[in-house]
Coordinates of C-alpha atoms and ligand atoms in Angstrom, one line a residue:
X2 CA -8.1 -24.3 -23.6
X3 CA -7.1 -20.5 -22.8
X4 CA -8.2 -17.6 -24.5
X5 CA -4.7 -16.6 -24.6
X6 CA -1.2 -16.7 -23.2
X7 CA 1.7 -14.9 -23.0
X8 CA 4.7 -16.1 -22.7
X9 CA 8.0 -14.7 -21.8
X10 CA 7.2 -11.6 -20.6
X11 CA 9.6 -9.4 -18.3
X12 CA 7.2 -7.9 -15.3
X13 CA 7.7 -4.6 -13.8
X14 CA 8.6 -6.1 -10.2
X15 CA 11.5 -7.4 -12.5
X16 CA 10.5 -11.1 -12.8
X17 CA 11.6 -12.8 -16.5
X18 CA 10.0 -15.6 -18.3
X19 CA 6.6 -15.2 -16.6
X20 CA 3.5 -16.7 -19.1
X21 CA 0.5 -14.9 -18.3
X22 CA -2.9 -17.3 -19.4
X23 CA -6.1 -15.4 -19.8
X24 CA -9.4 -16.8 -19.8
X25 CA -12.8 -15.1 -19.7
X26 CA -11.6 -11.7 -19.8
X27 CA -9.3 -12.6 -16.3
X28 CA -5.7 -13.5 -15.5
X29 CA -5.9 -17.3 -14.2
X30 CA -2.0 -17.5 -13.8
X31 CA 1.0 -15.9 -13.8
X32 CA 4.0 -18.6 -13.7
X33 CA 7.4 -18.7 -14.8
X34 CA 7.7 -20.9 -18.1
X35 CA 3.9 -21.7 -18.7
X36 CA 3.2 -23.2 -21.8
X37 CA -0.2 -24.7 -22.2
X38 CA -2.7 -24.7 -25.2
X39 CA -4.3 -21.4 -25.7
X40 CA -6.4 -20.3 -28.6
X41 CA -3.8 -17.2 -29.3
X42 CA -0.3 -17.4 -28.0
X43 CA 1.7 -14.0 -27.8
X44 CA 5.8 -14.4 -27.4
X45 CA 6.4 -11.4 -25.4
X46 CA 10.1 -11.9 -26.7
X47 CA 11.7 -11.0 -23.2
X48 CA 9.9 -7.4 -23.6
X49 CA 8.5 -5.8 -20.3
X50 CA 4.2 -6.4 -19.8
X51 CA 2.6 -3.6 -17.5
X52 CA -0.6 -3.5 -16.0
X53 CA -2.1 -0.4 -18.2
X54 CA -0.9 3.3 -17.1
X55 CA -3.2 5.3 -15.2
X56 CA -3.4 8.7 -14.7
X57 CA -4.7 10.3 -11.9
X58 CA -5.0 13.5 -12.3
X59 CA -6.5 15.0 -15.8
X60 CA -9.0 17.7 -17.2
X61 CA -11.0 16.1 -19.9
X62 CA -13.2 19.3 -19.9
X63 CA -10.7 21.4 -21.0
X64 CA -8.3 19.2 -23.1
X65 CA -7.3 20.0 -26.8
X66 CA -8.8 23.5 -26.7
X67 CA -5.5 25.3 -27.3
X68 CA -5.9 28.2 -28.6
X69 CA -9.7 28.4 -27.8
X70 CA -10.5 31.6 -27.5
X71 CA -6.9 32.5 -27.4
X72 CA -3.6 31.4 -26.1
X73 CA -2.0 31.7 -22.7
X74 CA 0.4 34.2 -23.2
X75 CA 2.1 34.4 -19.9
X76 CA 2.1 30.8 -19.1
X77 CA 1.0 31.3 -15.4
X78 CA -2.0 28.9 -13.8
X79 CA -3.9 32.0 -12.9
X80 CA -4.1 33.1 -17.0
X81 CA -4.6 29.9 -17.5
X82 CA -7.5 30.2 -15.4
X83 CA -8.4 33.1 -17.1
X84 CA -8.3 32.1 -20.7
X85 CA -10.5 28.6 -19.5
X86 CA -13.2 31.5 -18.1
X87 CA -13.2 33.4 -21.1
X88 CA -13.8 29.5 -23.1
X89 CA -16.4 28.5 -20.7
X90 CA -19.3 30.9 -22.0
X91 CA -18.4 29.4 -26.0
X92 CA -18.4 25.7 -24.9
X93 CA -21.0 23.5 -26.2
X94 CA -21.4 19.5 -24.7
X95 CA -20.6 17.9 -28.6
X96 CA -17.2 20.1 -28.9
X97 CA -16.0 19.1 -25.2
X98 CA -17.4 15.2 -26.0
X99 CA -15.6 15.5 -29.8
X100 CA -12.3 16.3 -28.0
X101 CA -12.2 14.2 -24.9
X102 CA -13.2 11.2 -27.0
X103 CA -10.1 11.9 -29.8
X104 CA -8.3 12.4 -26.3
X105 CA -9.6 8.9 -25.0
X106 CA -8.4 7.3 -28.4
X107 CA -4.5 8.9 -27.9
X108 CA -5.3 7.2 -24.1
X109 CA -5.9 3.9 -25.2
X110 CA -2.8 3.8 -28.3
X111 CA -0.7 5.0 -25.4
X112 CA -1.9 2.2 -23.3
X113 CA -3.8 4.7 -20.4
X114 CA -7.0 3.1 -19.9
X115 CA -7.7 4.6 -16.4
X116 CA -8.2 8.4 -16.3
X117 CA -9.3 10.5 -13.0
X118 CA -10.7 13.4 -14.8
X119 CA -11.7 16.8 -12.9
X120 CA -15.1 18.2 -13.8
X121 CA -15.6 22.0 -14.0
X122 CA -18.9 22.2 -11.4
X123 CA -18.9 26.4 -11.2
X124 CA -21.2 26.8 -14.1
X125 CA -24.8 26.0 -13.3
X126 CA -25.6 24.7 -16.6
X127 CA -23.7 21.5 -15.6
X128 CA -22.6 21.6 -19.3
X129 CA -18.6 20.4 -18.8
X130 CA -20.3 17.6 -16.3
X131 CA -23.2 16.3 -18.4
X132 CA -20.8 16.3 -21.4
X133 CA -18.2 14.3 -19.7
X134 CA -20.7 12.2 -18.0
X135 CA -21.5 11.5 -21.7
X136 CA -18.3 10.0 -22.6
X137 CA -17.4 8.0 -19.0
X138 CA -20.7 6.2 -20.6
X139 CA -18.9 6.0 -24.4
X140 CA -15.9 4.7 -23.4
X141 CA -17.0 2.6 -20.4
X142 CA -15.5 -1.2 -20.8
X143 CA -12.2 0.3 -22.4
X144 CA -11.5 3.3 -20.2
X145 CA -11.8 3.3 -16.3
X146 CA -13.1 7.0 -16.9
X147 CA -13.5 8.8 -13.2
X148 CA -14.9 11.8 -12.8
X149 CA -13.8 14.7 -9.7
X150 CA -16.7 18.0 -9.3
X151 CA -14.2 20.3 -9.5
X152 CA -15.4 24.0 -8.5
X153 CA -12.9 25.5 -10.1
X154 CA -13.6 29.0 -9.4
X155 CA -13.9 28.2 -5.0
X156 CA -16.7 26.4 -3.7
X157 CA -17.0 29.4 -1.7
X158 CA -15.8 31.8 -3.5
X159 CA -18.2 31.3 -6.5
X160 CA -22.1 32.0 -5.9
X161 CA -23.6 28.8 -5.2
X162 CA -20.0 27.0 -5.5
X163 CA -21.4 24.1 -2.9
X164 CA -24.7 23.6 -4.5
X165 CA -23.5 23.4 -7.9
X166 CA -21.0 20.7 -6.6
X167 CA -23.6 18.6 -5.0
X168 CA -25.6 18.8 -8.3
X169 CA -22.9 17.1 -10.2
X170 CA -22.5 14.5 -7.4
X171 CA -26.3 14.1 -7.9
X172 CA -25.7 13.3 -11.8
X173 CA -23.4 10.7 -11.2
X174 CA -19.9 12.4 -10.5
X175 CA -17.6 10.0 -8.3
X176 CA -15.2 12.3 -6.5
X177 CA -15.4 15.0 -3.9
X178 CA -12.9 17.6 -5.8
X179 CA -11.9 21.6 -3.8
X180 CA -9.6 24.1 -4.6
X181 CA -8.9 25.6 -1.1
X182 CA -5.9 28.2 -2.4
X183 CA -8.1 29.8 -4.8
X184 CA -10.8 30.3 -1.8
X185 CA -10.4 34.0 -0.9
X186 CA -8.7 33.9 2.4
X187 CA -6.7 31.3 3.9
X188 CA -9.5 30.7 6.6
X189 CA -11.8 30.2 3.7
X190 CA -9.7 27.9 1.7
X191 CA -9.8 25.8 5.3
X192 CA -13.3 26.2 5.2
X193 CA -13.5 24.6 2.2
X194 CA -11.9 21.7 3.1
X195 CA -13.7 21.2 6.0
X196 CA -16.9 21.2 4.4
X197 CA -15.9 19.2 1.2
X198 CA -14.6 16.8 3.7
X199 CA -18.0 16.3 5.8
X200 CA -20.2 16.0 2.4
X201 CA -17.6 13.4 0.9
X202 CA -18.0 11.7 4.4
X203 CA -22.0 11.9 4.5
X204 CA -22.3 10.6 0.8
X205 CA -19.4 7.8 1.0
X206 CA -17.5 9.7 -2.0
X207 CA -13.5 9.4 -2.1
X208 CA -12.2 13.3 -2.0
X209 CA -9.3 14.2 -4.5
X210 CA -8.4 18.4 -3.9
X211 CA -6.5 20.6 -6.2
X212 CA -4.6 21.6 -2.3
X213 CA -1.8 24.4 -2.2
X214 CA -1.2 24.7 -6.0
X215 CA 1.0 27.7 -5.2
X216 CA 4.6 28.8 -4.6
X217 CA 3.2 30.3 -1.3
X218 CA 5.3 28.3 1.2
X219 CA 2.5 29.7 4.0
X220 CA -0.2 28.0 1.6
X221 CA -0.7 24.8 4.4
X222 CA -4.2 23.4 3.4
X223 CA -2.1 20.2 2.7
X224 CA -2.7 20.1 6.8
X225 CA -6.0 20.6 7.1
X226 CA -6.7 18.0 4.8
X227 CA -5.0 15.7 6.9
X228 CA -6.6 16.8 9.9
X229 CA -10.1 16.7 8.5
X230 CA -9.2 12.7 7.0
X231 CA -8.1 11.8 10.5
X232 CA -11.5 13.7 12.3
X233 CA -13.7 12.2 9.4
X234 CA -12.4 8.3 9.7
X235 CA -11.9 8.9 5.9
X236 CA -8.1 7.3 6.1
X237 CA -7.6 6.1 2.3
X238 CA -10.1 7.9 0.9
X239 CA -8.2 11.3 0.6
X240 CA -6.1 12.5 -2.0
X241 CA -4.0 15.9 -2.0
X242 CA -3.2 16.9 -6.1
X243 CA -0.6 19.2 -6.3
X244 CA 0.5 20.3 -3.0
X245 CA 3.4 22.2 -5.0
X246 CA 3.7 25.1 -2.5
X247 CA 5.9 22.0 -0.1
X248 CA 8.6 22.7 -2.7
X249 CA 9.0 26.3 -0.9
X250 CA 7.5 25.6 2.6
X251 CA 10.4 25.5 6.1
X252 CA 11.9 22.4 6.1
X253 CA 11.5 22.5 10.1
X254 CA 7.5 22.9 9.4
X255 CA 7.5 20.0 6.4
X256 CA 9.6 17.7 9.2
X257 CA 6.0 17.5 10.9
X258 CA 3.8 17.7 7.7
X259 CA 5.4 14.4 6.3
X260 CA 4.5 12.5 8.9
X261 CA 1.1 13.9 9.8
X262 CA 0.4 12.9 5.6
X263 CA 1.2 9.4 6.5
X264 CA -0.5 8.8 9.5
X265 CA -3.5 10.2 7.1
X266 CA -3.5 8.0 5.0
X267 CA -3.6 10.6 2.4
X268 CA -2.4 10.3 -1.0
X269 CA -0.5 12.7 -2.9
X270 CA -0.3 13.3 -6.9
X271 CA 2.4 15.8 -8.4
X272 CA 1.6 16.8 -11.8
X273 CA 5.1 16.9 -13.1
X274 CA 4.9 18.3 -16.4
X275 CA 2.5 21.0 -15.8
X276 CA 4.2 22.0 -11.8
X277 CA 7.8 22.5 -13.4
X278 CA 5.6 24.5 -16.3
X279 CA 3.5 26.5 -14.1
X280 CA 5.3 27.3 -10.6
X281 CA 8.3 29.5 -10.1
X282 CA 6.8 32.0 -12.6
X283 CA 7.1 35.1 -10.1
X284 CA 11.1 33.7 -9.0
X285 CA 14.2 35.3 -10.5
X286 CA 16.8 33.2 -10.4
X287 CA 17.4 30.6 -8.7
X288 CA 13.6 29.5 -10.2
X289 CA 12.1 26.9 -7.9
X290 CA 11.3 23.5 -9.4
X291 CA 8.0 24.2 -8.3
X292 CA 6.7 20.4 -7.8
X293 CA 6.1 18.9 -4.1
X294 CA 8.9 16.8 -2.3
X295 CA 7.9 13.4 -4.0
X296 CA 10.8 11.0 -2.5
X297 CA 10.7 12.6 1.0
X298 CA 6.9 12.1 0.7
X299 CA 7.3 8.5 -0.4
X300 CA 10.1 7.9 2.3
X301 CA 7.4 8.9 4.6
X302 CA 5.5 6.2 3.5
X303 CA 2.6 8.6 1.5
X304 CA 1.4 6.8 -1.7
X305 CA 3.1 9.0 -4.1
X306 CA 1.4 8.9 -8.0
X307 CA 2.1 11.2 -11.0
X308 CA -0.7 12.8 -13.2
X309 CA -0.6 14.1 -16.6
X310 CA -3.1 17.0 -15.3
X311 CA -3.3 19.0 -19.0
X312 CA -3.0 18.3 -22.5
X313 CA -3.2 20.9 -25.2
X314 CA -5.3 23.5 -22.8
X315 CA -5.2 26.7 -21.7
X316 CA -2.6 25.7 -19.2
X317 CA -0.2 23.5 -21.2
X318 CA 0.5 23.4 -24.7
X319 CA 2.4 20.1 -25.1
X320 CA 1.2 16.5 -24.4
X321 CA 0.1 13.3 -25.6
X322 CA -1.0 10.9 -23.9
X323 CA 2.3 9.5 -23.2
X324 CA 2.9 8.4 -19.3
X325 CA 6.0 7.6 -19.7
X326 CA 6.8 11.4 -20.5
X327 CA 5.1 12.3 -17.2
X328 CA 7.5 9.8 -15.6
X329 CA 10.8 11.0 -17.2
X330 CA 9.4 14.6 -16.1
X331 CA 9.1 13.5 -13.0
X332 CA 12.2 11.8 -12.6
X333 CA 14.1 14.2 -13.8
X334 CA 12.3 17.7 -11.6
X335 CA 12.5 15.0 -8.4
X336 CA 15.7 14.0 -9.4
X337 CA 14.8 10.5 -8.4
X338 CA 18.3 8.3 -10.7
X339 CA 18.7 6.1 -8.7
X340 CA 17.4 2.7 -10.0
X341 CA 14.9 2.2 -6.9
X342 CA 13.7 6.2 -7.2
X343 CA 13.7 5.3 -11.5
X344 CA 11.4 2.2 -10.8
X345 CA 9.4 4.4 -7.9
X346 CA 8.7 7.0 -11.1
X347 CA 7.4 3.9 -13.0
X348 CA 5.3 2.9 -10.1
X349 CA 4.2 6.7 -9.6
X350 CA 2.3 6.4 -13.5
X351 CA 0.7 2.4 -13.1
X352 CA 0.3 1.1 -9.5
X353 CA 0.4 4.0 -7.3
X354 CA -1.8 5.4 -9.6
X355 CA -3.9 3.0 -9.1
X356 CA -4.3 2.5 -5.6
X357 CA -5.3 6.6 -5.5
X358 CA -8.4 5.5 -7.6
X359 CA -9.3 2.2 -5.9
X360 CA -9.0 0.3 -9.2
X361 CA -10.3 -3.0 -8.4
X362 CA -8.7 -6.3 -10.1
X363 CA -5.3 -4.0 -11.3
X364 CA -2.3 -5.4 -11.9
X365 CA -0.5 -8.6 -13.2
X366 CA -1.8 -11.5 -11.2
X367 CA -3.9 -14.5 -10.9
X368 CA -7.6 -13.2 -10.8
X369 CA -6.5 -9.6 -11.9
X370 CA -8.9 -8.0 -14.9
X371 CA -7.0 -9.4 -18.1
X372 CA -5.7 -5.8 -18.8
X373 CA -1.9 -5.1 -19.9
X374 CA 0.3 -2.8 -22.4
X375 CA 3.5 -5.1 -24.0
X376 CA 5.9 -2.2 -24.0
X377 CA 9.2 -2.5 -26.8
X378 CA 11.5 -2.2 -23.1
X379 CA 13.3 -4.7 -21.4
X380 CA 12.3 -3.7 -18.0
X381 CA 10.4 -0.5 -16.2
X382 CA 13.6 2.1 -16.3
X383 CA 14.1 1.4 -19.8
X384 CA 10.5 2.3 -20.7
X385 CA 10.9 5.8 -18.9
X386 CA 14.1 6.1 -20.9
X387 CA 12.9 5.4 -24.7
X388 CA 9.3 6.5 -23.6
X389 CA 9.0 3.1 -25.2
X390 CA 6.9 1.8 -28.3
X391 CA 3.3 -0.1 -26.8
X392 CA 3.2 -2.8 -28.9
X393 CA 0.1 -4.1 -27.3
X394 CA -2.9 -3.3 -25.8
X395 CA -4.9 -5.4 -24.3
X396 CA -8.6 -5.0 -22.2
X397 CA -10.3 -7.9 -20.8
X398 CA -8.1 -10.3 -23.0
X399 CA -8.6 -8.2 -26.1
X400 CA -6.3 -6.4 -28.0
X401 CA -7.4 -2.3 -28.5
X402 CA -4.4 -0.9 -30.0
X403 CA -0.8 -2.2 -31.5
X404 CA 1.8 -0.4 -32.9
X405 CA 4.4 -1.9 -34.8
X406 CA 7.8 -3.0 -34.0
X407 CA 9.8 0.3 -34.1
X408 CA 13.0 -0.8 -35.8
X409 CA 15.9 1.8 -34.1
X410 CA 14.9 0.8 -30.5
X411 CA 17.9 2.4 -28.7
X412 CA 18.3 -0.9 -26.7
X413 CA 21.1 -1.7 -24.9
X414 CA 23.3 -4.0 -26.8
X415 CA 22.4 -7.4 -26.0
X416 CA 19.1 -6.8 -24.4
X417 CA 16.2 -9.0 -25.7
X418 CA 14.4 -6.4 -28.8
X419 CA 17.9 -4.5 -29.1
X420 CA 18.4 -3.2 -33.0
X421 CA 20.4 -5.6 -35.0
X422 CA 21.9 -2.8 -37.5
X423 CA 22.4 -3.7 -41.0
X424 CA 24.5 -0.1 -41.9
X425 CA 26.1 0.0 -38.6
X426 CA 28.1 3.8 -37.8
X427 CA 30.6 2.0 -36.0
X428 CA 33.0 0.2 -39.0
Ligands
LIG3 FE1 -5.4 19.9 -12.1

């Protein structure tokens, strides 16, 4: 007998119907119509099941200190920057573990149960990285908590930026992390790449780089990164976050970038919300969007994915969890409506996501980890739209989190879950 099947549940890849049976934690099958005897069985009632959301880009360090020591007045990354300095000195491990495990809570009601959070590696007490070390180890088996050495004052710019980034890789952090256009000269932002790049390569580590988080269209480490993944052999290994300074680079010069990203095999992650927050501060008008060129990237063939990057930190105020807000974000700044570039946004917060962290066993499919969200949507692009109620969450075959049945779902009339009105405004 199963542990437990679902049955008629709408996919993401748009498939209706499909019964999912889980056994031992796994997905054994995913067929059209199933029924067999299971010791729970869930009617999924037509409603869309997701492989969990992932983000790919966060800040556990830093998350729910707003306010802490005071706000960020002008909204600008570099005050943001700042205002996190002036926090640093005041932080102790059980504050940053108190907030990034209420944090890891919202994650797993929201159905996020993969998180690639950056690590602050400039302070030499190691405190941000032992702390988050910490709760990768509390939440391990319900999040897939990885961790980026992020020197976020310049490798090379801060005394003893390198060393203190190889101590955190020496405690147990996963990801080779730089922030070449905070370096202090171009040359030395390229530097930094270089030499993140040979370390990740010596030590086997997967590389994720704040690169050319700027609206300095000359800001071009986005190349060098490429370069150094082609020189390296590290082809699938790389991942540029950010890259917003595309938005404002020649489009003659970003005709030979694209491609050059591809050939790579370098991934890129725009941070919607926090890009259209942060960039452009310095335009009049016409204000840039200020996030990178996300469908030209993807028609390139570059895995495109969207983080959530801040939440209630020094940089961003708003926030919750929520995916699905990332996605509409991005949807809208990228101005991806068509139903393909709606689906892509989808895609952008669960499987592309994904692939950038080398999730093994993801998705919704025999042998797959048994590890799915039952969203209150009939299909992906309604989801973005109603930033839509998860019903269920589910690790390894069990459920973490439900929420109930919200009653005013905004479906579209005649859709499976649409509101059946009892006081109807239309008489
Ligand atoms: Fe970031």
């Amino acid at each position: 007998m199963l542990d437990l099947l679902i049955t008629n549940a709408t996919l993401p890849d748009g498939r209706c119907d499909m019964s999912v049976a889980v056994q031992a934690g796994r997905i054994t099958e995913v067929t059209a119509g199933l029924r067999a005897a299971a010791a729970e069985t869930v009617d999924a009632a037509g409603q869309l099941l997701t492989p969990p959301f992932c983000d790919p880009h966060f800040h556990m360090d830093a998350t729910l200190s707003y306010g802490l020591p005071r706000v960020n007045e002008s909204g600008t990354l570099l005050e943001g920057i700042a205002v996190w300095g002036e926090l640093k000195p005041q932080l102790r491990a059980d504050d940053i573990i108190e907030r990034a495990l209420a944090y890891c809570d919202w994650a797993v009601a929201r159905g996020l149960l993969a998180i690639r959070s950056h690590v602050d590696t400039s302070d030499p007490s190691m405190l941000p990285v032992e702390a988050l070390l910490e709760v990768r180890r509390r939440v391990a088996g319900v999040i897939d908590l990885q961790l980026v050495a992020f020197p976020q004052d310049g490798v090379l710019r801060a005394p003893r930026g390198m060393e203190n980034l190889e101590r955190a890789l020496d405690l147990g952090v996963d990801v080779v992390g730089g922030i070449p256009h905070f370096e202090r000269t171009m040359s030395e932002g390229a530097a930094s790449v270089r030499l993140l790049c040979e370390l990740a390569a010596e030590r086997g580590k997967l590389v994720d780089m704040h690169c050319d988080e700027t609206d300095d269209p000359l800001s071009r480490h986005i190349e060098t990164l490429a370069f150094e993944t082609q020189r390296l052999g590290l082809q699938g290994r790389v991942n540029g976050s950010h890259c917003t300074s595309m938005h404002g680079m020649d489009n003659y010069y970003v005709s030979k970038l694209l491609p050059l990203i591809a050939q790579s095999g370098v991934s890129v992650i725009a941070n919607p919300l926090i890009n259209i927050t942060l960039q452009g501060r310095h335009d009049g008008y016409p204000k840039r969007r200020g996030m990178t060129r996300v469908p030209e990237l993807m028609a390139a063939g570059v895995n495109v994915a969207f983080g959530h990057d801040c939440v209630m930190d020094p940089w961003y105020g708003m926030g919750s969890a929520d995916m699905l807000e990332v996605a509409h974000m991005g949807l809208h700044v990228a101005q991806m409506t068509s139903r393909t570039g709606m689906q892509a946004c989808f895609d952008a917060v669960t499987t592309n996501a994904a692939q950038v962290m080398h999730l093994d066993g993801y998705g919704i499919a025999a042998g797959c980890e048994a590890s799915f969200v039952l969203l209150q949507a009939g299909d992906a692009i309604e989801a973005i739209r109603l930033r839509a109620n998860r019903l269920k969450v589910w690790k390894r075959g069990v459920v973490l989190a439900e929420t109930p049945h919200v009653a005013a779902a905004l479906r579209v009339p005649g859709r499976p879950g649409a509101v059946t009105f009892t006081a109807p405004a239309r008489r």
